Amino acid sequence: MLDNKTFDESLVKAGSPKPTARENSLGPVEGELRDLWQPEEEPQGNQNVAVEEQLCERGHVTAEQMQEARSIHSQTPRKRLGQILLEMGVVKEADLLACVAEQYELPFIRLDPEMADKQIFEILDRNFIESHNVLPLQIEDGKLVVALTDPTNVFLLDEIQRKTKKQLTVKVCPSEDIKNILATMDGTTTDFQVDEIIQDIGDEDVEIVDTKEDDLSSLEQAAGDSPIIKFVNYAIVKAVNDGASDIHIEPQEKKLKVRYRIDGVLFEMMSPPHHMHAAVVSRIKIMANLDIAERRLPQDGRIRVLINKRNIDMRVSTLPTPHGEKVVIRILDVGRNRLTLEDLGMEEDTLAILDNQVHRPHGIMLVTGPTGSGKSTTLYAALRTMDIKRLNISTVEDPVEFQVDGVTQVQVHDKIGMSFSAALRSLLRQDPDVIMVGEIRDEETARIAIQASLTGHLVLSTLHTNDAPSSITRMINIGIESYLIAASTNAILAQRLVRRICQHCKVPYEPSAEHSGFMKMYGFSSENMYCGTGCEMCRNTGYQGRVGLYELLTIDDTYRDIITNNPTVTELRRLCQERGMISLRDDGFRKVKAGLTTIDEVMRVTETAI
């Protein structure tokens, strides 16, 4: 941090009051300093006016543009005036920050790669640097020189000092300069000290990892080299420990990125040297029993490993790109997927109805939603509620993601003719009571599933639709007669996953006028709202973990009569709402009110499912 005296003096010179006993020791409380060039409510000093005047005097902004920005700010008070000017495109970030820096008597600089010390760069975590637009530059007179875009964020400065245990000298720079330097760092610095893992790799190893089609022996040898094995093992173990659902290994022209999908969002975690790419991909292919010689066609495989005494299944998919093969590894943590229906976060009324539906003797229950919305998890949870000792339960999946004791699970293999429809026909000769179909993709599979439900079997399956009512029209569109859908369908559950507010940094907040309007529209008050401020536990996102949103439509005789008449999805959705169906967005706002998630998350995942 700036030493207290130096930082306080800079604030006094700029017209800001010194901190009182109740304030942060490094400056005024956040609300009095964060809105640098325009406060939320009322003017709090001369700096704001001075910055506006400077922008106009230097010709960066006209009086009319400034007036328009003030008008927008009055309607969206939580947005800074500077942010509004940037969004309007009337001022450059560098010009704006130069004025801000001058008012706070801090140096404004432009960065180039030579100004960054690679060893000093590693003093802060890569994700922290990217998320806060801060860059450690060098040690000068025992102090850490940092460049950042928001010199008024005293809590950020305090956090940097806590992490580095050094006093700071602060300089102001545009975010684009920080991004440019980060790009030059790619391939030389990573969060996990890549040099320690691949210290044995040198120029000679690059020659071994040749991309020629006929140099397969060298490629396999490089894939077996200890540094490559250690790197791949580390990437997998770290992903499992961080709770990632996917690992993305993405080659680009001059660099290699490794990203993890955590709670549905991708984070860049590592940037190993680009010359490792071919050997890393080959190592993964060897683990998944894929053909390392084939780099022109996509391939799919599977890896099973034991990590911390936990069985981990991984699905591997490769895809050729102009810069090499991209690899995506889907992590299926067998130990974690033991959820019951009660663990899924459903409201009590929805849970009671769903539990009744999965114990019906026959009919179809569909679970709908996009890829990655937790449909398979819900179906597995439903299977675990059934009496496996008394019932003959069989599944047809592509692929079999999790093993369930006492359940016959069949893997689809289209190349040899083992399709969903072929497997279903065979299963029906096995005297099943319950059949789970991984996905209804075509008319043939849908027709067999419906016939099975009409002949005394309970069928559970998934469908890719935006909401529950549109599942009916989807089935009609793929060629199923409406009277068959009406006669066989018991219930449809649509679902989404939203990120949970991090419990470690959860705080109350005052929602914006727009958010308050949304809450009132759906019948909720905007009081006692919560959000996450961001901490190390949640990677400064404010979210940790996920919770489901659910929309359950049960088909009764009234719906059956309507479905028989081939309704449009708009008509059916309106009828469902009139009859009291809780929509995905309704359920989302109930979870917002319960302090589980935020309005932004609900709006994000239900945008096309209103």
Coordinates of C-alpha atoms in Angstrom, one line a residue:
M1 CA 0.0 0.0 0.0
L2 CA 1.1 3.6 -0.3
D3 CA 2.5 4.4 3.1
N4 CA -0.3 5.9 5.1
K5 CA 1.3 9.4 5.4
T6 CA 2.0 9.7 1.6
F7 CA -1.4 8.4 0.6
D8 CA -3.3 10.7 3.1
E9 CA -1.3 13.7 2.0
S10 CA -2.2 13.1 -1.6
L11 CA -5.8 13.0 -0.7
V12 CA -5.6 16.2 1.3
K13 CA -3.9 18.0 -1.5
A14 CA -6.7 16.9 -3.8
G15 CA -9.4 18.1 -1.4
S16 CA -10.4 14.9 0.3
P17 CA -10.8 14.7 4.1
K18 CA -8.5 12.7 6.2
P19 CA -9.8 9.4 7.5
T20 CA -11.6 9.3 10.8
A21 CA -11.3 6.6 13.4
R22 CA -14.2 4.6 11.9
E23 CA -12.7 4.7 8.4
N24 CA -10.2 2.5 6.7
S25 CA -6.7 3.5 7.9
L26 CA -5.7 4.1 4.3
G27 CA -8.4 6.6 3.3
P28 CA -12.1 7.5 3.4
V29 CA -14.7 4.7 3.3
E30 CA -15.4 3.3 -0.1
G31 CA -18.7 5.2 -0.7
E32 CA -16.9 8.5 -0.3
L33 CA -14.0 7.7 -2.7
R34 CA -15.1 5.1 -5.2
D35 CA -17.2 7.5 -7.4
L36 CA -14.1 9.5 -8.3
W37 CA -15.4 11.9 -10.9
Q38 CA -19.1 11.7 -10.0
P39 CA -20.6 10.5 -6.7
E40 CA -23.8 8.5 -6.5
E41 CA -25.9 11.0 -4.6
E42 CA -24.4 14.4 -4.0
P43 CA -21.1 16.1 -4.8
Q44 CA -18.5 15.2 -2.3
G45 CA -15.6 17.4 -3.3
N46 CA -14.0 19.5 -6.0
Q47 CA -12.2 16.6 -7.7
N48 CA -15.3 15.6 -9.6
V49 CA -16.0 19.0 -11.0
A50 CA -12.3 19.5 -11.8
V51 CA -12.1 16.3 -13.8
E52 CA -15.2 17.2 -15.8
E53 CA -13.7 20.7 -16.4
Q54 CA -10.4 19.2 -17.5
L55 CA -12.1 16.8 -20.0
C56 CA -14.0 19.7 -21.5
E57 CA -11.0 22.2 -21.5
R58 CA -8.8 19.7 -23.2
G59 CA -11.3 19.0 -25.9
H60 CA -11.9 15.4 -25.0
V61 CA -15.6 16.0 -24.3
T62 CA -18.0 18.7 -25.5
A63 CA -20.4 20.5 -23.2
E64 CA -23.3 18.8 -25.0
Q65 CA -21.8 15.3 -24.5
M66 CA -21.1 16.0 -20.8
Q67 CA -24.7 17.2 -20.4
E68 CA -26.0 14.0 -22.1
A69 CA -23.7 11.8 -19.8
R70 CA -25.1 13.6 -16.7
S71 CA -28.6 13.0 -17.9
I72 CA -27.9 9.2 -18.3
H73 CA -26.2 9.2 -14.9
S74 CA -29.3 10.7 -13.2
Q75 CA -31.2 7.7 -14.5
T76 CA -28.6 5.1 -13.6
P77 CA -27.0 6.6 -10.4
R78 CA -25.0 3.5 -9.6
K79 CA -23.0 3.9 -12.8
R80 CA -20.0 6.3 -12.6
L81 CA -20.1 9.3 -14.9
G82 CA -16.7 8.3 -16.2
Q83 CA -18.0 4.8 -17.1
I84 CA -20.9 6.4 -18.9
L85 CA -18.6 8.6 -20.9
L86 CA -16.5 5.6 -21.9
E87 CA -19.6 3.6 -22.9
M88 CA -20.8 6.5 -25.0
G89 CA -17.4 6.4 -26.8
V90 CA -16.8 10.1 -26.5
V91 CA -13.7 9.9 -24.4
K92 CA -10.7 7.5 -24.4
E93 CA -9.8 5.7 -21.2
A94 CA -6.3 7.1 -21.3
D95 CA -7.5 10.7 -21.5
L96 CA -10.0 10.1 -18.6
L97 CA -7.5 8.5 -16.3
A98 CA -4.9 11.2 -17.1
C99 CA -7.3 13.7 -15.7
V100 CA -8.1 11.6 -12.7
A101 CA -4.4 11.0 -11.9
E102 CA -3.7 14.7 -12.1
Q103 CA -6.4 15.5 -9.6
Y104 CA -5.1 13.0 -7.1
E105 CA -1.5 14.0 -7.8
L106 CA -0.5 10.5 -8.9
P107 CA 1.7 9.7 -11.9
F108 CA -0.1 8.7 -15.1
I109 CA 2.0 6.4 -17.3
R110 CA 1.8 4.3 -20.4
L111 CA 3.3 0.8 -20.1
D112 CA 5.4 -1.2 -22.4
P113 CA 6.6 -4.8 -22.0
E114 CA 10.1 -3.7 -20.9
M115 CA 8.7 -2.0 -17.8
A116 CA 7.4 -5.3 -16.3
D117 CA 9.8 -7.5 -14.3
K118 CA 8.7 -11.1 -14.8
Q119 CA 9.8 -12.1 -11.3
I120 CA 7.9 -9.2 -9.8
F121 CA 4.9 -10.1 -11.9
E122 CA 4.6 -13.4 -10.1
I123 CA 4.1 -11.7 -6.7
L124 CA 0.4 -11.5 -7.4
D125 CA -2.0 -14.2 -8.7
R126 CA -2.7 -14.0 -12.4
N127 CA -6.5 -14.1 -11.9
F128 CA -6.2 -11.3 -9.3
I129 CA -4.2 -9.2 -11.8
E130 CA -6.7 -9.7 -14.6
S131 CA -9.9 -9.2 -12.5
H132 CA -8.7 -6.0 -10.8
N133 CA -6.7 -4.4 -13.6
V134 CA -3.5 -4.1 -11.5
L135 CA 0.0 -4.9 -12.5
P136 CA 3.1 -5.1 -10.2
L137 CA 6.0 -3.5 -12.0
Q138 CA 9.1 -3.4 -9.8
I139 CA 10.6 -2.9 -6.4
E140 CA 11.8 0.7 -5.9
D141 CA 13.3 1.9 -2.6
G142 CA 11.8 -1.1 -0.8
K143 CA 8.3 -0.4 -2.1
L144 CA 6.3 -2.3 -4.7
V145 CA 5.4 -0.2 -7.7
V146 CA 2.0 -1.1 -9.0
A147 CA 0.1 0.3 -12.0
L148 CA -3.7 0.2 -11.9
T149 CA -6.8 1.7 -13.5
D150 CA -8.6 2.7 -10.3
P151 CA -6.3 4.5 -7.8
T152 CA -9.3 5.5 -5.6
N153 CA -10.1 1.9 -4.6
V154 CA -8.4 1.9 -1.2
F155 CA -9.7 -1.5 -0.4
L156 CA -8.0 -3.0 -3.5
L157 CA -4.7 -1.3 -2.4
D158 CA -5.1 -2.6 1.1
E159 CA -5.7 -6.1 -0.4
I160 CA -2.5 -5.8 -2.5
Q161 CA -0.5 -4.8 0.5
R162 CA -1.9 -7.7 2.5
K163 CA -1.0 -10.2 -0.3
T164 CA 2.5 -8.8 -1.0
K165 CA 3.3 -7.6 2.6
K166 CA 4.9 -4.5 1.0
Q167 CA 4.1 -0.8 1.0
L168 CA 3.1 0.5 -2.4
T169 CA 3.9 3.2 -4.9
V170 CA 0.8 3.7 -7.0
K171 CA 0.8 4.8 -10.7
V172 CA -2.2 5.1 -13.0
C173 CA -2.4 3.5 -16.4
P174 CA -5.1 2.3 -18.9
S175 CA -6.4 -1.2 -18.8
E176 CA -5.3 -1.9 -22.4
D177 CA -1.7 -1.5 -21.4
I178 CA -2.1 -4.0 -18.6
K179 CA -3.7 -6.5 -21.0
N180 CA -0.9 -6.0 -23.5
I181 CA 1.7 -6.8 -20.9
L182 CA -0.3 -9.9 -19.8
A183 CA -0.3 -11.1 -23.3
T184 CA 3.5 -10.9 -23.4
M185 CA 3.7 -12.9 -20.2
D186 CA 1.7 -15.8 -21.7
G187 CA 3.8 -18.9 -21.9
T188 CA 6.4 -17.7 -19.3
T189 CA 4.4 -17.3 -16.1
T190 CA 1.4 -19.2 -14.8
D191 CA -0.5 -19.6 -11.5
F192 CA 1.2 -22.9 -10.7
Q193 CA 4.9 -22.0 -11.4
V194 CA 5.1 -23.9 -14.7
D195 CA 8.9 -23.7 -14.6
E196 CA 9.0 -26.1 -11.7
I197 CA 6.9 -28.6 -13.5
I198 CA 8.5 -28.5 -16.9
Q199 CA 12.0 -27.5 -15.9
D200 CA 13.5 -30.4 -17.9
I201 CA 12.0 -29.2 -21.1
G202 CA 14.5 -27.4 -23.4
D203 CA 15.0 -26.7 -27.1
E204 CA 15.8 -30.3 -27.8
D205 CA 12.3 -31.3 -26.6
V206 CA 10.7 -29.0 -29.1
E207 CA 12.4 -31.0 -31.8
I208 CA 11.0 -34.2 -30.4
V209 CA 7.4 -32.9 -30.5
D210 CA 7.3 -32.8 -34.2
T211 CA 4.0 -32.3 -36.0
K212 CA 4.9 -34.3 -39.1
E213 CA 2.5 -37.1 -39.7
D214 CA 5.2 -39.8 -39.9
D215 CA 7.1 -38.8 -36.7
L216 CA 4.8 -40.8 -34.4
S217 CA 7.5 -42.5 -32.3
S218 CA 9.0 -39.2 -31.3
L219 CA 5.6 -37.8 -30.5
E220 CA 4.7 -40.7 -28.3
Q221 CA 8.1 -40.4 -26.6
A222 CA 7.6 -36.7 -25.9
A223 CA 4.1 -37.5 -24.5
G224 CA 5.8 -39.9 -22.1
D225 CA 8.4 -37.5 -20.9
S226 CA 8.2 -36.8 -17.2
P227 CA 7.5 -33.0 -17.5
I228 CA 4.6 -33.6 -19.8
I229 CA 3.1 -36.3 -17.6
K230 CA 3.5 -34.0 -14.5
F231 CA 1.9 -31.2 -16.3
V232 CA -1.2 -33.2 -17.5
N233 CA -1.5 -34.8 -14.1
Y234 CA -1.3 -31.4 -12.4
A235 CA -3.9 -29.9 -14.7
I236 CA -6.4 -32.7 -14.0
V237 CA -5.8 -32.8 -10.2
K238 CA -6.1 -29.0 -9.9
A239 CA -9.3 -29.1 -12.0
V240 CA -10.8 -31.8 -9.7
N241 CA -9.8 -29.9 -6.5
D242 CA -11.2 -26.6 -7.8
G243 CA -14.5 -28.3 -8.6
A244 CA -14.2 -27.7 -12.4
S245 CA -16.6 -29.5 -14.7
D246 CA -14.5 -29.1 -17.8
I247 CA -10.9 -28.5 -18.9
H248 CA -10.3 -26.7 -22.1
I249 CA -6.9 -26.9 -23.8
E250 CA -6.9 -24.3 -26.5
P251 CA -4.0 -23.7 -29.0
Q252 CA -3.6 -20.3 -30.5
E253 CA -1.1 -19.0 -33.0
K254 CA 1.6 -18.1 -30.5
K255 CA 0.3 -19.4 -27.2
L256 CA -1.5 -22.2 -25.4
K257 CA -4.4 -21.6 -23.0
V258 CA -5.8 -23.9 -20.4
R259 CA -9.2 -22.9 -19.0
Y260 CA -11.5 -24.5 -16.4
R261 CA -15.2 -24.2 -16.4
I262 CA -16.2 -23.6 -12.7
D263 CA -19.8 -23.1 -11.8
G264 CA -20.7 -22.7 -15.4
V265 CA -18.1 -20.0 -16.2
L266 CA -14.7 -20.4 -17.9
F267 CA -11.6 -19.1 -16.1
E268 CA -8.1 -19.0 -17.7
M269 CA -5.9 -21.0 -15.3
M270 CA -2.6 -21.7 -17.1
S271 CA -0.6 -20.5 -20.0
P272 CA 2.1 -23.1 -20.7
P273 CA 4.6 -22.7 -23.5
H274 CA 3.1 -23.2 -26.9
H275 CA 5.7 -25.9 -27.9
M276 CA 4.2 -28.2 -25.2
H277 CA 0.9 -28.4 -27.1
A278 CA 1.5 -31.4 -29.3
A279 CA 3.0 -33.5 -26.5
V280 CA 0.2 -32.6 -24.1
V281 CA -2.5 -33.6 -26.5
S282 CA -0.7 -36.8 -27.3
R283 CA -0.4 -37.6 -23.6
I284 CA -4.1 -37.1 -23.1
K285 CA -4.8 -39.3 -26.2
I286 CA -2.7 -42.1 -24.8
M287 CA -4.6 -41.9 -21.5
A288 CA -7.9 -42.0 -23.4
N289 CA -6.8 -44.8 -25.8
L290 CA -7.2 -42.6 -28.8
D291 CA -5.2 -42.6 -32.0
I292 CA -2.3 -40.1 -31.7
A293 CA -1.6 -40.4 -35.4
E294 CA -5.0 -39.0 -36.3
R295 CA -5.0 -35.2 -36.0
R296 CA -7.3 -34.3 -38.9
L297 CA -10.6 -35.8 -37.5
P298 CA -12.4 -35.3 -34.1
Q299 CA -12.0 -38.1 -31.6
D300 CA -13.8 -39.1 -28.4
G301 CA -12.5 -41.2 -25.6
R302 CA -12.7 -41.8 -21.9
I303 CA -10.3 -41.7 -19.0
R304 CA -10.8 -43.2 -15.5
V305 CA -8.5 -42.1 -12.7
L306 CA -8.3 -42.3 -8.9
I307 CA -7.6 -38.9 -7.2
N308 CA -7.5 -38.6 -3.5
K309 CA -9.2 -42.0 -3.2
R310 CA -12.1 -40.7 -5.4
N311 CA -13.1 -42.3 -8.7
I312 CA -13.0 -39.7 -11.5
D313 CA -14.4 -40.4 -15.0
M314 CA -13.4 -38.0 -17.8
R315 CA -14.8 -37.8 -21.3
V316 CA -12.2 -36.5 -23.8
S317 CA -13.1 -34.8 -27.0
T318 CA -10.6 -33.5 -29.6
L319 CA -11.3 -31.1 -32.4
P320 CA -8.8 -30.1 -35.2
T321 CA -8.3 -26.3 -35.5
P322 CA -5.9 -24.2 -37.7
H323 CA -3.4 -24.0 -34.8
G324 CA -3.6 -27.6 -33.6
E325 CA -6.1 -29.9 -31.8
K326 CA -8.3 -28.4 -29.2
V327 CA -9.1 -30.8 -26.3
V328 CA -12.0 -30.6 -23.9
I329 CA -12.1 -32.9 -20.9
R330 CA -15.4 -33.3 -19.2
I331 CA -14.9 -34.3 -15.5
L332 CA -17.5 -36.7 -14.1
D333 CA -16.8 -36.9 -10.3
V334 CA -18.5 -40.1 -9.4
G335 CA -18.1 -39.4 -5.6
R336 CA -19.8 -36.1 -5.9
N337 CA -22.8 -37.2 -7.9
R338 CA -24.7 -38.8 -5.1
L339 CA -27.4 -36.1 -4.9
T340 CA -31.0 -36.9 -4.0
L341 CA -34.0 -35.0 -5.1
E342 CA -33.9 -33.2 -1.7
D343 CA -30.4 -31.9 -2.5
L344 CA -31.3 -30.2 -5.7
G345 CA -32.7 -27.0 -4.2
M346 CA -36.4 -27.4 -5.2
E347 CA -39.2 -25.7 -3.4
E348 CA -41.2 -28.0 -1.2
D349 CA -44.3 -27.9 -3.3
T350 CA -42.3 -28.7 -6.5
L351 CA -40.4 -31.5 -4.7
A352 CA -43.5 -33.2 -3.5
I353 CA -45.1 -33.2 -6.9
L354 CA -42.0 -34.4 -8.6
D355 CA -41.5 -37.2 -6.1
N356 CA -45.0 -38.4 -6.8
Q357 CA -44.4 -38.3 -10.5
V358 CA -41.2 -40.5 -10.4
H359 CA -43.2 -43.2 -8.5
R360 CA -46.0 -43.4 -11.1
P361 CA -46.5 -46.9 -12.6
H362 CA -46.3 -45.7 -16.2
G363 CA -46.1 -42.7 -18.5
I364 CA -43.4 -40.3 -19.5
M365 CA -41.6 -37.7 -17.4
L366 CA -39.4 -35.3 -19.3
V367 CA -36.5 -33.1 -18.0
T368 CA -35.7 -30.2 -20.3
G369 CA -33.0 -27.6 -20.6
P370 CA -29.8 -26.7 -22.5
T371 CA -26.6 -28.6 -22.2
G372 CA -25.0 -28.3 -18.8
S373 CA -28.2 -27.4 -17.0
G374 CA -28.1 -30.5 -14.7
K375 CA -30.7 -32.7 -16.5
S376 CA -28.7 -35.9 -16.0
T377 CA -28.1 -35.2 -12.3
T378 CA -31.9 -34.8 -11.8
L379 CA -32.6 -38.1 -13.5
Y380 CA -30.0 -39.9 -11.5
A381 CA -31.4 -38.4 -8.3
A382 CA -34.9 -39.6 -9.4
L383 CA -33.6 -43.2 -9.9
R384 CA -32.1 -43.2 -6.4
T385 CA -35.5 -42.6 -4.9
M386 CA -36.9 -45.8 -6.5
D387 CA -37.1 -49.3 -4.9
I388 CA -34.2 -50.9 -6.9
K389 CA -34.7 -54.3 -5.2
R390 CA -38.3 -54.5 -6.3
L391 CA -38.1 -52.8 -9.7
N392 CA -36.2 -53.7 -12.9
I393 CA -34.7 -50.3 -13.9
S394 CA -32.7 -49.9 -17.1
T395 CA -31.1 -46.9 -18.8
V396 CA -29.9 -46.1 -22.3
E397 CA -27.3 -43.3 -22.3
D398 CA -24.7 -41.6 -24.5
P399 CA -22.4 -41.9 -22.7
V400 CA -23.1 -43.7 -19.3
E401 CA -21.9 -40.8 -17.1
F402 CA -22.4 -42.4 -13.6
Q403 CA -22.8 -46.0 -12.4
V404 CA -25.9 -46.6 -10.3
D405 CA -25.9 -49.8 -8.2
G406 CA -28.7 -52.1 -9.1
V407 CA -29.5 -50.4 -12.4
T408 CA -28.8 -51.9 -15.9
Q409 CA -27.1 -49.2 -17.9
V410 CA -26.6 -49.5 -21.7
Q411 CA -24.1 -47.4 -23.7
V412 CA -25.2 -46.1 -27.1
H413 CA -22.7 -46.8 -29.9
D414 CA -24.0 -45.5 -33.2
K415 CA -21.1 -46.7 -35.3
I416 CA -22.1 -50.3 -34.7
G417 CA -25.8 -49.7 -34.9
M418 CA -26.4 -49.5 -31.2
S419 CA -28.6 -46.4 -31.3
F420 CA -31.1 -45.1 -28.8
S421 CA -34.0 -46.7 -30.7
A422 CA -32.2 -50.0 -31.1
A423 CA -31.2 -50.2 -27.5
L424 CA -34.8 -49.3 -26.4
R425 CA -36.2 -52.2 -28.5
S426 CA -33.9 -54.6 -26.8
L427 CA -34.6 -53.3 -23.4
L428 CA -38.3 -53.8 -23.8
R429 CA -37.7 -57.5 -24.2
Q430 CA -36.0 -57.5 -20.8
D431 CA -39.2 -56.9 -18.8
P432 CA -38.3 -53.4 -17.5
D433 CA -40.4 -51.5 -15.0
V434 CA -38.6 -48.2 -15.4
I435 CA -36.6 -47.0 -18.5
M436 CA -34.4 -43.9 -18.5
V437 CA -33.5 -42.7 -22.0
G438 CA -30.6 -40.3 -22.0
E439 CA -32.1 -38.0 -24.7
I440 CA -35.0 -38.1 -27.1
R441 CA -33.3 -36.9 -30.3
D442 CA -35.5 -38.1 -33.1
E443 CA -39.0 -39.3 -34.0
E444 CA -38.1 -43.0 -33.9
T445 CA -36.7 -42.8 -30.3
A446 CA -39.7 -40.6 -29.2
R447 CA -42.2 -43.0 -30.7
I448 CA -40.7 -46.1 -29.0
A449 CA -40.5 -44.3 -25.7
I450 CA -44.2 -43.3 -26.0
Q451 CA -45.2 -46.8 -26.9
A452 CA -43.3 -48.1 -23.9
S453 CA -45.1 -45.7 -21.6
L454 CA -48.5 -46.7 -23.0
T455 CA -47.8 -50.4 -22.4
G456 CA -47.1 -50.1 -18.6
H457 CA -43.6 -48.7 -18.3
L458 CA -42.4 -45.5 -16.6
V459 CA -40.1 -43.6 -19.0
L460 CA -37.7 -40.9 -17.9
S461 CA -35.9 -38.8 -20.5
T462 CA -34.5 -35.4 -21.4
L463 CA -35.2 -33.0 -24.2
H464 CA -33.5 -29.8 -25.4
T465 CA -36.1 -27.0 -25.1
N466 CA -36.2 -23.6 -23.4
D467 CA -39.1 -24.3 -21.0
A468 CA -41.7 -26.9 -20.1
P469 CA -44.6 -25.8 -22.4
S470 CA -42.4 -25.7 -25.5
S471 CA -41.5 -29.4 -25.0
I472 CA -45.0 -30.3 -26.2
T473 CA -44.6 -28.4 -29.5
R474 CA -41.1 -29.9 -29.8
M475 CA -42.5 -33.4 -29.7
I476 CA -45.1 -32.5 -32.3
N477 CA -42.5 -30.9 -34.5
I478 CA -40.4 -34.1 -34.6
G479 CA -43.4 -36.0 -35.9
I480 CA -45.3 -37.4 -32.9
E481 CA -49.1 -37.2 -33.1
S482 CA -50.5 -34.8 -30.4
Y483 CA -53.0 -37.4 -29.1
L484 CA -50.1 -39.8 -28.3
I485 CA -48.3 -37.0 -26.5
A486 CA -51.4 -36.1 -24.5
A487 CA -52.0 -39.8 -23.6
S488 CA -48.5 -40.6 -22.5
T489 CA -46.9 -37.5 -20.9
N490 CA -47.2 -37.2 -17.1
A491 CA -45.0 -34.3 -16.3
I492 CA -42.3 -32.0 -17.7
L493 CA -39.6 -30.4 -15.6
A494 CA -37.6 -27.5 -17.1
Q495 CA -34.5 -26.4 -15.2
R496 CA -31.5 -24.1 -15.2
L497 CA -28.4 -23.7 -13.0
V498 CA -27.5 -20.4 -11.5
R499 CA -24.4 -19.5 -9.4
R500 CA -24.9 -19.3 -5.6
I501 CA -23.8 -16.2 -3.7
C502 CA -20.5 -16.9 -2.0
Q503 CA -21.2 -17.4 1.7
H504 CA -17.7 -16.0 2.6
C505 CA -18.3 -12.5 1.2
K506 CA -22.1 -12.3 1.2
V507 CA -23.3 -8.8 2.1
P508 CA -26.7 -6.9 1.9
Y509 CA -27.0 -4.4 -0.8
E510 CA -29.4 -1.8 -2.1
P511 CA -30.7 -2.9 -5.6
S512 CA -30.9 -0.5 -8.5
A513 CA -34.2 0.9 -9.7
E514 CA -34.1 -1.6 -12.6
H515 CA -33.6 -4.5 -10.3
S516 CA -36.3 -3.3 -7.8
G517 CA -38.7 -3.0 -10.8
F518 CA -38.1 -6.6 -11.7
M519 CA -38.7 -7.8 -8.2
K520 CA -42.0 -5.9 -7.9
M521 CA -43.0 -7.2 -11.3
Y522 CA -42.8 -10.7 -10.0
G523 CA -44.5 -9.9 -6.7
F524 CA -41.4 -9.6 -4.4
S525 CA -40.2 -6.7 -2.4
S526 CA -36.7 -5.4 -3.0
E527 CA -35.7 -5.3 0.7
N528 CA -33.0 -7.5 2.3
M529 CA -31.2 -8.3 -1.0
Y530 CA -27.7 -9.9 -1.0
C531 CA -24.7 -10.1 -3.2
G532 CA -21.1 -11.3 -3.0
T533 CA -18.3 -8.7 -2.9
G534 CA -15.6 -11.2 -4.1
C535 CA -13.0 -12.9 -2.1
E536 CA -10.2 -15.5 -2.5
M537 CA -12.7 -18.4 -1.8
C538 CA -14.8 -17.4 -4.9
R539 CA -12.0 -16.1 -7.1
N540 CA -13.3 -12.6 -6.6
T541 CA -16.5 -13.4 -8.5
G542 CA -18.9 -13.2 -5.6
Y543 CA -20.3 -16.7 -6.4
Q544 CA -19.4 -20.2 -5.2
G545 CA -21.4 -23.3 -6.2
R546 CA -24.7 -23.5 -8.0
V547 CA -28.4 -24.0 -7.3
G548 CA -31.2 -25.1 -9.7
L549 CA -34.2 -23.2 -11.0
Y550 CA -37.2 -25.4 -11.7
E551 CA -40.4 -25.1 -13.7
L552 CA -42.7 -28.2 -13.3
L553 CA -45.7 -28.8 -15.6
T554 CA -48.0 -31.7 -14.6
I555 CA -50.3 -32.9 -17.4
D556 CA -53.9 -33.3 -16.2
D557 CA -57.1 -33.9 -18.2
T558 CA -57.5 -30.3 -19.0
Y559 CA -54.0 -30.1 -20.5
R560 CA -54.6 -33.4 -22.4
D561 CA -57.6 -31.9 -24.2
I562 CA -55.7 -28.8 -25.1
I563 CA -52.6 -30.7 -26.3
T564 CA -54.8 -32.9 -28.6
N565 CA -55.8 -29.7 -30.4
N566 CA -52.2 -28.8 -31.4
P567 CA -51.8 -25.5 -29.5
T568 CA -49.0 -23.1 -30.3
V569 CA -46.3 -22.7 -27.6
T570 CA -47.5 -19.2 -26.9
E571 CA -51.1 -20.3 -26.2
L572 CA -49.9 -23.3 -24.0
R573 CA -47.5 -21.1 -22.1
R574 CA -50.2 -18.5 -21.3
L575 CA -52.5 -21.2 -20.2
C576 CA -49.9 -22.7 -17.9
Q577 CA -49.3 -19.3 -16.3
E578 CA -53.0 -18.7 -15.9
R579 CA -53.3 -22.1 -14.1
G580 CA -50.5 -21.2 -11.6
M581 CA -47.4 -22.8 -13.0
I582 CA -44.3 -21.5 -11.4
S583 CA -42.0 -20.4 -14.2
L584 CA -38.2 -20.6 -14.3
R585 CA -38.0 -16.9 -13.7
D586 CA -40.6 -17.0 -10.9
D587 CA -38.5 -19.7 -9.1
G588 CA -35.4 -17.7 -9.7
F589 CA -36.8 -14.6 -8.0
R590 CA -37.9 -16.8 -5.1
K591 CA -34.3 -17.9 -4.7
V592 CA -33.1 -14.3 -5.0
K593 CA -35.4 -13.4 -2.1
A594 CA -34.1 -16.3 -0.1
G595 CA -30.6 -14.9 -0.5
L596 CA -29.3 -17.8 -2.6
T597 CA -28.5 -16.0 -5.9
T598 CA -28.7 -12.6 -7.6
I599 CA -31.1 -11.0 -10.0
D600 CA -28.3 -10.8 -12.6
E601 CA -27.9 -14.6 -12.5
V602 CA -31.6 -15.2 -12.8
M603 CA -31.9 -12.8 -15.8
R604 CA -28.9 -14.4 -17.4
V605 CA -30.1 -17.9 -17.5
T606 CA -33.8 -17.2 -18.1
E607 CA -33.5 -14.6 -20.8
T608 CA -35.0 -16.9 -23.4
A609 CA -37.3 -18.8 -21.0
I610 CA -39.7 -16.1 -19.8

